[in-house]
Tab-separated table of C-alpha atoms and ligand atoms in Angstrom:
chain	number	residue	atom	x	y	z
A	108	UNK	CA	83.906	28.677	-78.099
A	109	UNK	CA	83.999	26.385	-75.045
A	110	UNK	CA	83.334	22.344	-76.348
A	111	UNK	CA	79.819	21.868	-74.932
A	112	UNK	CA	80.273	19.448	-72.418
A	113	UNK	CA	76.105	19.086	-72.043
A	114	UNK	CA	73.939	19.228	-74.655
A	115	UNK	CA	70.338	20.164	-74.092
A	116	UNK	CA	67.914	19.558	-76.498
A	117	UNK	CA	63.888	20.502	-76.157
A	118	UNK	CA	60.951	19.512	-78.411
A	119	UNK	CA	59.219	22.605	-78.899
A	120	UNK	CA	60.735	26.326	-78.050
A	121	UNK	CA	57.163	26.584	-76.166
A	122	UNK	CA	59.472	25.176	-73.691
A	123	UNK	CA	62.364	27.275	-73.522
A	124	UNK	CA	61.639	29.297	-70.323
A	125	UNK	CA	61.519	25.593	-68.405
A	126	UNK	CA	64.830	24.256	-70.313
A	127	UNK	CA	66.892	27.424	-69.375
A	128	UNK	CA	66.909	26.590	-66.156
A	129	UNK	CA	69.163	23.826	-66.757
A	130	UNK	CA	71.594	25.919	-68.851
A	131	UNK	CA	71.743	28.515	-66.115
A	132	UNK	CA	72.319	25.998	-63.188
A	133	UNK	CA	74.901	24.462	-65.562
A	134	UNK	CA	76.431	28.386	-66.441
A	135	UNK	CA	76.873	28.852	-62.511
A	136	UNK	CA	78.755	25.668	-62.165
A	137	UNK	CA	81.101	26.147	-65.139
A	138	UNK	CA	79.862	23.789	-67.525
A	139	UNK	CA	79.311	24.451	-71.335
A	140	UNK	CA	76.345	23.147	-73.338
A	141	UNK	CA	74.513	24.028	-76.136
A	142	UNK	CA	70.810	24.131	-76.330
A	143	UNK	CA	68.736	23.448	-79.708
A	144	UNK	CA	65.189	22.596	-80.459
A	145	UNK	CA	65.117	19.484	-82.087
A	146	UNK	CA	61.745	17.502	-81.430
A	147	UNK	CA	61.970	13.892	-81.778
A	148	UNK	CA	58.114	13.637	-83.916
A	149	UNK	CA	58.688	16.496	-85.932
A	150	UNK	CA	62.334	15.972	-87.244
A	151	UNK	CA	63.725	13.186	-86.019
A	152	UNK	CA	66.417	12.953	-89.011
A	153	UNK	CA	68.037	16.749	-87.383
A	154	UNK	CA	67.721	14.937	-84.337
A	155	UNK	CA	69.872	12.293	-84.716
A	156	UNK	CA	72.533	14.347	-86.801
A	157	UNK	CA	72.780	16.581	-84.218
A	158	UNK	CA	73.669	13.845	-81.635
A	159	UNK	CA	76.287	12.228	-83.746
A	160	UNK	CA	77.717	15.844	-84.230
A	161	UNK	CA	77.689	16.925	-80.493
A	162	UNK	CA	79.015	13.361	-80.172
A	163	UNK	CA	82.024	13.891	-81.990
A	164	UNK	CA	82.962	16.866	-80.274
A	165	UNK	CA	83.048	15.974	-76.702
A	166	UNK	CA	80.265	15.888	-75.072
A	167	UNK	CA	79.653	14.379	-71.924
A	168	UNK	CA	75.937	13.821	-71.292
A	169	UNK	CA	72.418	15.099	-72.699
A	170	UNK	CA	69.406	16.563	-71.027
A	171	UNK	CA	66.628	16.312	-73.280
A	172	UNK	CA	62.682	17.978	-72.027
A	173	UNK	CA	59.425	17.741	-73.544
A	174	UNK	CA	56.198	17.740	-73.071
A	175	UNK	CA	52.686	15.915	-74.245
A	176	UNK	CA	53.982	12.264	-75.486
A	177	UNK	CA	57.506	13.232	-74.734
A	178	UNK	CA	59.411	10.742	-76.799
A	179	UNK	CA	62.671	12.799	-77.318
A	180	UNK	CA	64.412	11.879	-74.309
A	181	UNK	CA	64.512	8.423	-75.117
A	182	UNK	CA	64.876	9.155	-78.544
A	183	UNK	CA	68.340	10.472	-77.759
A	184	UNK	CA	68.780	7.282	-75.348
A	185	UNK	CA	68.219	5.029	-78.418
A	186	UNK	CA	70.923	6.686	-80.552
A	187	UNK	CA	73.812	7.134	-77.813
A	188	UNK	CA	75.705	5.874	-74.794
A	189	UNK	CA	75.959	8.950	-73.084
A	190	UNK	CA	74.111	9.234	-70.286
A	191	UNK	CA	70.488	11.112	-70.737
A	192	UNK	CA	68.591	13.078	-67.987
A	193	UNK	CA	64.571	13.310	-69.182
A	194	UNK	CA	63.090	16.079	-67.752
A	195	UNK	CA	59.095	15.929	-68.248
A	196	UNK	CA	57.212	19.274	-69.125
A	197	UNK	CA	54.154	20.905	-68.441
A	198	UNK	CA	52.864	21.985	-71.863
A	199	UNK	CA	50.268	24.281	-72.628
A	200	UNK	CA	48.981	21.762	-75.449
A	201	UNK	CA	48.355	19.064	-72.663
A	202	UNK	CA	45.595	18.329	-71.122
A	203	UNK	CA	47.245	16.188	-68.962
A	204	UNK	CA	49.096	18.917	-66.633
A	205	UNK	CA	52.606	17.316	-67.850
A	206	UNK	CA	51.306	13.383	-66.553
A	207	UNK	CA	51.751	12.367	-69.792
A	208	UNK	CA	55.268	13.416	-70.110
A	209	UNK	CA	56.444	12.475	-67.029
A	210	UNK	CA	55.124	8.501	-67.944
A	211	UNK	CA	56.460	9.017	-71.546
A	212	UNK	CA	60.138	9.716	-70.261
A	213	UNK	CA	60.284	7.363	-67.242
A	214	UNK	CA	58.702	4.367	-68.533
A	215	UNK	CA	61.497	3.084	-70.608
A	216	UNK	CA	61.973	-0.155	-71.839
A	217	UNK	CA	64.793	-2.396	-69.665
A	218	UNK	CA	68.293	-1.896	-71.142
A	219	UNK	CA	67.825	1.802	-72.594
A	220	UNK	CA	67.664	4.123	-69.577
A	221	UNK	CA	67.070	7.743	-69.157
A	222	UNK	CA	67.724	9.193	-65.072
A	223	UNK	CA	64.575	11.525	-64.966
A	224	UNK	CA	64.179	14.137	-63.178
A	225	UNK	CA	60.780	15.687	-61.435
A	226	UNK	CA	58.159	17.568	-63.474
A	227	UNK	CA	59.826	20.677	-64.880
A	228	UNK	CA	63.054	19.826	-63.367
A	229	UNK	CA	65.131	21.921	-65.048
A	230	UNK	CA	67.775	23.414	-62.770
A	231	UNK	CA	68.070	19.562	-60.988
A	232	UNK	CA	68.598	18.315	-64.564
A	233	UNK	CA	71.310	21.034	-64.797
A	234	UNK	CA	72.846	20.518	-61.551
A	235	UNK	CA	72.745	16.096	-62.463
A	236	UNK	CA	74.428	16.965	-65.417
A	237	UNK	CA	77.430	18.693	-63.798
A	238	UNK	CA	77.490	16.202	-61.174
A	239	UNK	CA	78.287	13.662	-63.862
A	240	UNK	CA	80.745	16.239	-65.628
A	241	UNK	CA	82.498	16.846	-62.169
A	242	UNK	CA	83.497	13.148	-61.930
A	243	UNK	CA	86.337	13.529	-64.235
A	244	UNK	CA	86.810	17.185	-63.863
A	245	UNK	CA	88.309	18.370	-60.501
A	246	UNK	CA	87.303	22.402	-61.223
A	247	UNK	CA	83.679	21.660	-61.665
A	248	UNK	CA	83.439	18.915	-58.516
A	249	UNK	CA	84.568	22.084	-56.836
A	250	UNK	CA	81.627	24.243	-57.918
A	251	UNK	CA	79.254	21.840	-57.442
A	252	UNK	CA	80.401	21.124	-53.913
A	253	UNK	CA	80.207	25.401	-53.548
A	254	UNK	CA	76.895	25.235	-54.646
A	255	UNK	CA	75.682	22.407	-52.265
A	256	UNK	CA	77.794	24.432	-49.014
A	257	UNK	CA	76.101	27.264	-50.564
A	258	UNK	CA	72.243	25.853	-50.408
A	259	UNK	CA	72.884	24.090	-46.932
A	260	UNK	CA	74.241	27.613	-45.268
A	261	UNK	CA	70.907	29.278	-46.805
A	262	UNK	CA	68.502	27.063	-45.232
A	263	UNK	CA	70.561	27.589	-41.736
A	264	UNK	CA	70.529	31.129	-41.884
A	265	UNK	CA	66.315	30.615	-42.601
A	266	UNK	CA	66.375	28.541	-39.776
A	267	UNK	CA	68.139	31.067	-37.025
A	268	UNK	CA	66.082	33.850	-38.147
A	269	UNK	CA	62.830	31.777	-37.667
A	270	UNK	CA	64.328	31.027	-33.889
A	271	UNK	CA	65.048	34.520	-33.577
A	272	UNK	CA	62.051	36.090	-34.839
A	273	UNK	CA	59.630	33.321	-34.240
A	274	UNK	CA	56.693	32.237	-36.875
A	275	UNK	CA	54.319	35.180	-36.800
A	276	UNK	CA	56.528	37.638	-37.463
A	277	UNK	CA	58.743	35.360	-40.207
A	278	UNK	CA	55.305	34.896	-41.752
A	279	UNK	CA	54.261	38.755	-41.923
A	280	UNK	CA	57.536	39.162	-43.378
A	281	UNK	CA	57.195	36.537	-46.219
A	282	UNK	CA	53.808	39.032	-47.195
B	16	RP5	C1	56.229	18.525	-77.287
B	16	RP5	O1	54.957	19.010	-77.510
B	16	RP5	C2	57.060	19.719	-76.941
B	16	RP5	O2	58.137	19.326	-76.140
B	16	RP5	C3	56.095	20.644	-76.245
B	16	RP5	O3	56.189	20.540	-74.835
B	16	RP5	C4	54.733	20.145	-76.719
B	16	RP5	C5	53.953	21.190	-77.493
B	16	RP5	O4	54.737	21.678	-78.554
B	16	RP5	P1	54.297	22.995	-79.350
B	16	RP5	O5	52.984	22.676	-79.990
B	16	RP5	O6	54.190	24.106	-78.331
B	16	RP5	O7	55.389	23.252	-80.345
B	16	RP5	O8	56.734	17.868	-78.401
């Protein structure tokens, strides 16, 4: 097995769908990480042993999403000086429409930061974290330049059919 380079770790697996976005961003762009579900309220000893493990075999940076009074991100901040992407999560338990976690993660105190991303940012967290990976690794700076040539050409081929086609007909098409 590859050494995860990322490791992502997620409170609940209520938020699994969200948080594999960032693994299969990360997949495209050749980067390995390992995903667990380690929630900083509910086992915050596992937590921290996992960090220290992941640690101590090479990894690079964390991604760490949650929802509700998303402490784990900066839980993970607190015990490491890897860099940490928070990415705040719409939970089905909150009646705050993922508000709450997105204040939780990017209010941190001065000194311990954690680069979050937007509200169920999955695939930018993923994309971050390779970005970071890529600065000492030449083979994934290439992907991740790929994938940005990729996205730009995509959005110019949108762009020539709309002057092509014109709106109306774009729009019946998107139907
Ligand atoms: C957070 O509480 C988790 O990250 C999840 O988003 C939310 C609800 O967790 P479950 O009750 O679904 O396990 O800690």
């Amino acid at each position: 097995m590859n050494t995860a380079l990322v490791g992502i770790v997620m409170g609940s697996d209520s938020d699994l769908a969200l948080m594999a976005e960032s693994a299969k961003v990360l997949e495209q762009l050749g980067v390995a990480s390992e995903m667990r579900v380690l929630s900083a309220h509910r086992v915050p000893e596992d937590l921290v042993k996992w960090i220290r493990d992941i640690e101590a075999r090479g990894c690079k940076v964390f991604i760490a999403g949650a929802g509700m009074a998303a402490a784990l991100p900066g839980t993970v901040a607190a015990h490491t000086t890897l860099p940490v992407i928070g990415i705040p999560l719409t939970s089905s338990s909150s009646a705050l429409g993922g508000l709450d976690a997105v204040l939780s993660i990017v209010q941190m105190p001065p000194g311990v930061p954690v680069a979050t991303v937007g509200l169920n940012g999955g695939k930018n967290a993923g994309v971050l974290a390779a970005q970071i990976v890529a600065l000492t690794d030449a083979s994934v700076s290439e992907k991740v330049a790929a994938h940005k040539a990729k996205q730009s050409s995509e959005v110019l081929a949108k762009d020539a059919k709309l002057q092509e086609k014109g709106y109306k007909a774009y729009l019946e098409e998107q139907k």
